[in-house]
Coordinates of C-alpha atoms in Angstrom, one line a residue:
X2 CA 17.2 -206.3 45.4
X3 CA 13.5 -205.7 44.8
X4 CA 10.7 -208.2 44.6
X5 CA 7.6 -208.7 42.6
X6 CA 4.6 -210.9 43.4
X7 CA 2.5 -211.7 40.4
X8 CA -1.1 -212.0 41.7
X9 CA -3.1 -211.5 38.5
X10 CA -5.0 -213.9 36.3
X11 CA -8.6 -215.0 36.4
X12 CA -8.1 -218.2 38.3
X13 CA -10.3 -220.2 36.0
X14 CA -9.0 -223.5 37.3
X15 CA -10.5 -222.6 40.7
X16 CA -13.9 -221.5 39.5
X17 CA -16.4 -220.9 41.0
X18 CA -14.4 -219.9 44.1
X19 CA -12.5 -217.3 42.1
X20 CA -15.5 -215.8 40.4
X21 CA -15.9 -213.6 43.5
X22 CA -12.4 -213.0 44.6
X23 CA -8.8 -213.2 43.5
X24 CA -7.2 -216.7 43.6
X25 CA -4.3 -215.2 45.7
X26 CA -6.7 -214.1 48.4
X27 CA -8.2 -217.6 48.9
X28 CA -7.3 -219.2 52.3
X29 CA -4.5 -221.7 52.6
X30 CA -5.4 -223.0 56.0
X31 CA -5.3 -219.9 58.2
X32 CA -3.8 -217.3 55.9
X33 CA -4.5 -215.7 52.5
X34 CA -2.6 -217.4 49.8
X35 CA -0.5 -214.3 49.0
X36 CA 1.1 -214.4 52.5
X37 CA 3.2 -217.4 51.5
X38 CA 5.1 -215.9 48.5
X39 CA 5.3 -212.6 50.5
X40 CA 7.0 -214.4 53.4
X41 CA 9.4 -216.1 50.9
X42 CA 10.5 -212.7 49.5
X43 CA 10.9 -211.2 53.0
X44 CA 13.0 -214.2 54.0
X45 CA 15.4 -213.4 51.1
X46 CA 15.9 -210.0 52.7
X47 CA 13.7 -208.1 50.2
X48 CA 11.8 -205.2 51.7
X49 CA 10.7 -203.3 48.5
X50 CA 7.9 -205.3 46.9
X51 CA 5.6 -204.7 44.0
X52 CA 2.3 -206.6 43.8
X53 CA 0.9 -206.9 40.3
X54 CA -2.8 -207.8 40.1
X55 CA -5.9 -207.1 38.1
X56 CA -7.8 -203.8 38.1
X57 CA -10.8 -205.5 39.7
X58 CA -8.8 -207.1 42.6
X59 CA -6.3 -204.3 43.5
X60 CA -8.5 -202.7 46.1
X61 CA -8.8 -206.0 48.0
X62 CA -5.0 -206.4 48.1
X63 CA -4.5 -202.9 49.3
X64 CA -7.1 -203.4 52.0
X65 CA -5.4 -206.5 53.2
X66 CA -1.7 -205.4 53.0
X67 CA -1.7 -201.6 53.1
X68 CA 1.6 -199.9 52.3
X69 CA 3.7 -202.5 54.2
X70 CA 4.7 -200.1 57.1
X71 CA 3.2 -202.5 59.7
X72 CA 5.7 -205.2 58.5
X73 CA 8.7 -202.9 58.1
X74 CA 8.5 -203.2 54.3
X75 CA 7.2 -201.2 51.4
X76 CA 4.5 -202.3 49.0
X77 CA 3.8 -200.8 45.5
X78 CA 0.8 -201.9 43.4
X79 CA 0.5 -202.2 39.7
X80 CA -2.1 -203.5 37.3
X81 CA -1.7 -206.3 34.8
X82 CA -4.5 -205.4 32.3
X83 CA -4.5 -208.9 30.8
X84 CA -2.6 -212.1 31.6
X85 CA 0.0 -212.0 28.9
X86 CA 2.7 -214.1 30.5
X87 CA 4.9 -214.1 33.6
X88 CA 7.8 -212.3 31.9
X89 CA 5.4 -209.3 31.4
X90 CA 5.8 -208.5 35.1
X91 CA 9.3 -207.0 34.4
X92 CA 8.0 -204.8 31.7
X93 CA 5.1 -203.6 33.9
X94 CA 7.6 -202.8 36.7
X95 CA 10.4 -201.4 34.5
X96 CA 10.3 -197.8 35.8
X97 CA 9.9 -199.0 39.4
X98 CA 12.9 -201.4 39.2
X99 CA 15.2 -198.6 38.0
X100 CA 17.8 -201.1 37.0
X101 CA 17.8 -203.0 40.2
X102 CA 18.1 -206.8 40.4
X103 CA 14.7 -208.5 41.1
X104 CA 13.1 -211.6 42.4
X105 CA 9.7 -212.8 41.1
X106 CA 7.4 -214.9 43.1
X107 CA 4.1 -216.3 41.8
X108 CA 1.2 -215.6 44.1
X109 CA -0.1 -219.1 44.3
X110 CA 3.2 -220.9 45.2
X111 CA 4.3 -222.1 48.6
X112 CA 7.9 -223.2 49.4
X113 CA 8.9 -224.6 52.8
X114 CA 12.3 -225.8 54.0
X115 CA 14.3 -225.5 57.2
X116 CA 17.2 -223.9 55.4
X117 CA 15.1 -221.9 53.0
X118 CA 16.3 -218.5 54.2
X119 CA 20.0 -219.5 53.6
X120 CA 19.2 -220.5 50.0
X121 CA 17.1 -217.4 49.3
X122 CA 19.7 -215.0 50.7
X123 CA 22.4 -216.7 48.7
X124 CA 20.5 -216.3 45.5
X125 CA 19.7 -212.7 46.3
X126 CA 23.4 -211.9 46.8
X127 CA 24.4 -213.2 43.3
X128 CA 25.5 -210.1 41.3
X129 CA 25.5 -211.7 37.8
X130 CA 23.0 -214.1 36.2
X131 CA 19.8 -215.7 37.4
X132 CA 18.8 -218.4 39.9
X133 CA 15.8 -220.7 39.7
X134 CA 14.8 -223.7 41.9
X135 CA 13.9 -227.1 40.6
X136 CA 11.7 -229.7 42.4
X137 CA 10.8 -233.3 41.4
X138 CA 7.1 -233.7 40.6
X139 CA 4.9 -236.6 39.3
X140 CA 3.3 -234.5 36.5
X141 CA 6.1 -232.4 35.0
X142 CA 4.1 -231.8 31.8
X143 CA 2.3 -229.1 33.7
X144 CA 5.4 -227.0 34.3
X145 CA 8.6 -225.7 32.9
X146 CA 10.9 -228.7 32.9
X147 CA 14.7 -228.5 33.3
X148 CA 17.0 -231.1 31.9
X149 CA 20.5 -231.9 33.3
X150 CA 23.6 -233.5 31.8
X151 CA 25.7 -236.2 33.3
X152 CA 27.7 -233.6 35.3
X153 CA 24.5 -232.3 36.8
X154 CA 24.5 -229.0 34.9
X155 CA 21.2 -227.7 33.4
X156 CA 21.1 -227.9 29.7
X157 CA 17.6 -227.0 28.6
X158 CA 14.3 -225.7 30.0
X159 CA 11.1 -226.5 28.1
X160 CA 7.6 -225.1 28.9
X161 CA 4.9 -227.8 29.5
X162 CA 6.5 -230.5 27.3
X163 CA 4.3 -233.3 26.1
X164 CA 7.1 -235.8 26.7
X165 CA 9.2 -234.4 29.6
X166 CA 12.9 -235.4 29.6
X167 CA 13.0 -235.2 33.4
X168 CA 10.7 -234.8 36.3
X169 CA 12.4 -231.6 37.6
X170 CA 9.9 -228.7 37.4
X171 CA 11.0 -225.1 37.8
X172 CA 9.2 -223.6 40.8
X173 CA 7.4 -220.2 40.8
X174 CA 10.4 -218.3 42.4
X175 CA 13.0 -216.6 40.2
X176 CA 16.0 -214.4 41.0
X177 CA 17.5 -212.1 38.3
X178 CA 20.3 -209.6 38.0
X179 CA 19.9 -206.0 36.9
X180 CA 19.6 -207.0 33.2
X181 CA 16.3 -208.7 33.6
X182 CA 14.3 -206.0 31.9
X183 CA 16.7 -206.0 29.0
X184 CA 16.2 -209.7 28.6
X185 CA 12.4 -209.5 29.1
X186 CA 12.2 -207.0 26.1
X187 CA 13.6 -209.7 23.9
X188 CA 11.0 -212.3 24.8
X189 CA 8.5 -212.9 22.0
X190 CA 5.0 -214.3 22.5
X191 CA 4.8 -218.0 22.5
X192 CA 2.3 -220.1 20.4
X193 CA -0.2 -219.5 23.2
X194 CA 0.4 -215.7 23.0
X195 CA 2.3 -215.3 26.3
X196 CA 5.6 -213.9 27.2
X197 CA 7.0 -217.1 28.8
X198 CA 9.2 -217.0 31.8
X199 CA 10.8 -220.1 30.5
X200 CA 12.1 -218.2 27.4
X201 CA 13.6 -215.6 29.7
X202 CA 15.3 -218.4 31.8
X203 CA 16.6 -220.1 28.6
X204 CA 18.3 -216.8 27.6
X205 CA 20.3 -216.8 30.9
X206 CA 21.0 -220.6 30.5
X207 CA 22.3 -220.1 26.9
X208 CA 24.8 -217.5 28.1
X209 CA 25.9 -219.8 30.9
X210 CA 24.7 -217.6 33.8
X211 CA 21.6 -219.5 35.0
X212 CA 22.0 -221.3 38.4
X213 CA 19.5 -224.1 39.0
X214 CA 19.2 -225.0 42.7
X215 CA 17.6 -228.4 43.3
X216 CA 15.1 -228.7 46.1
X217 CA 14.9 -232.3 47.4
X218 CA 14.1 -234.1 50.6
X219 CA 13.3 -231.8 53.5
X220 CA 11.7 -229.2 51.1
X221 CA 8.1 -228.8 50.0
X222 CA 6.9 -226.9 47.0
X223 CA 3.1 -226.6 46.4
X224 CA 1.3 -224.8 43.6
X225 CA -2.1 -224.0 44.9
X226 CA -3.6 -223.2 41.6
X227 CA -6.1 -226.1 41.3
X228 CA -8.6 -227.5 43.9
X229 CA -6.6 -230.6 44.8
X230 CA -3.3 -228.7 45.3
X231 CA -5.1 -225.9 47.2
X232 CA -6.4 -228.5 49.7
X233 CA -3.0 -230.2 49.9
X234 CA -1.3 -226.9 50.7
X235 CA -3.8 -226.1 53.5
X236 CA -3.4 -229.6 55.0
X237 CA 0.4 -229.2 54.8
X238 CA 0.4 -225.9 56.7
X239 CA -2.1 -227.3 59.2
X240 CA 0.0 -230.3 59.9
X241 CA 3.3 -228.4 60.4
X242 CA 1.7 -225.7 62.6
X243 CA -0.4 -228.1 64.8
X244 CA 2.2 -230.8 65.2
X245 CA 5.4 -228.8 65.4
X246 CA 4.1 -225.4 66.6
X247 CA 6.0 -223.8 63.8
X248 CA 4.4 -221.0 61.7
X249 CA 4.4 -221.4 58.0
X250 CA 4.0 -218.4 55.6
X251 CA 3.5 -215.7 58.3
X252 CA 4.9 -212.4 57.2
X253 CA 4.4 -211.1 60.7
X254 CA 6.8 -213.8 62.1
X255 CA 9.3 -213.2 59.3
X256 CA 9.3 -209.5 59.8
X257 CA 10.1 -210.0 63.5
X258 CA 12.8 -212.6 63.0
X259 CA 14.4 -210.6 60.2
X260 CA 14.5 -207.5 62.5
X261 CA 12.1 -205.5 60.3
X262 CA 9.8 -204.9 63.3
X263 CA 10.3 -205.1 67.1
X264 CA 8.4 -207.0 69.8
X265 CA 5.8 -204.3 70.6
X266 CA 5.0 -204.0 66.9
X267 CA 4.6 -207.8 66.6
X268 CA 2.3 -207.8 69.7
X269 CA 0.1 -205.2 68.0
X270 CA -0.1 -207.3 64.8
X271 CA -1.0 -210.3 66.8
X272 CA -3.8 -208.5 68.6
X273 CA -5.2 -207.3 65.2
X274 CA -5.6 -210.9 64.1
X275 CA -8.0 -211.5 67.1
X276 CA -8.6 -214.6 69.1
X277 CA -7.1 -217.1 66.8
X278 CA -4.4 -219.7 66.9
X279 CA -2.3 -217.5 64.6
X280 CA -2.6 -214.7 67.2
X281 CA -1.6 -217.0 70.0
X282 CA 1.5 -218.3 68.1
X283 CA 2.6 -214.7 67.3
X284 CA 2.2 -213.7 71.0
X285 CA 4.3 -216.7 72.0
X286 CA 7.1 -215.3 69.8
X287 CA 6.9 -212.0 71.6
X288 CA 7.5 -213.8 74.9

């Protein structure tokens, strides 16, 4: 399975901060925002990852992440000329995917759970259909909302409904089988002119192959796309790391725990970070 991180857009909801840099490069506590979805894909066992961003921001991502060798993965970079919807990512990466199944992670989303790697790897192993994750929120009208029947099966997904039928929002993490490009080609622009990921998910739902995994207690999902949620995400990471001594959203740690790199390589990465708490925590892993 391959992975895509969508890190484009103009980040207007975070102006003026994003007038100088990409939203996905803003700090979430002690790491760039993109580290969190990157860590999520790596936890799923995905090592071949495409980063889609704007022509203006690509050089910054390449400077930060390189080709992925230092993490035991491989990065490819592509440009999204204009933000025409999340489903466009599969059309941009069609030749790179070469018919492989794919996971898509939004560059401003953070998911945290003790058992996260088990859920992710289970979704990555599914050979047919798609898997999305639903999370209860107080403001579902901001998201794609999934409705369930009395038996707990998903029946409908609606993008940003005015009157949501449930409070279960679809998170910015999606797993698809090898047919995803075929489905994406059938998506037509919505009323707001975008190729909606919700339309793609609804296609899988209608054929009975969409699996919706509920994230409940013990899980955290944060969309850091507005100032309040960006601050909340940073405070969440700071709390976990300072109180529990547990790293959140560190691709270096994930690469080591997944066996993508060895202890000497992790030590070198820790030393590159300099005299920081992040460096100290990574060196403790080496010990």
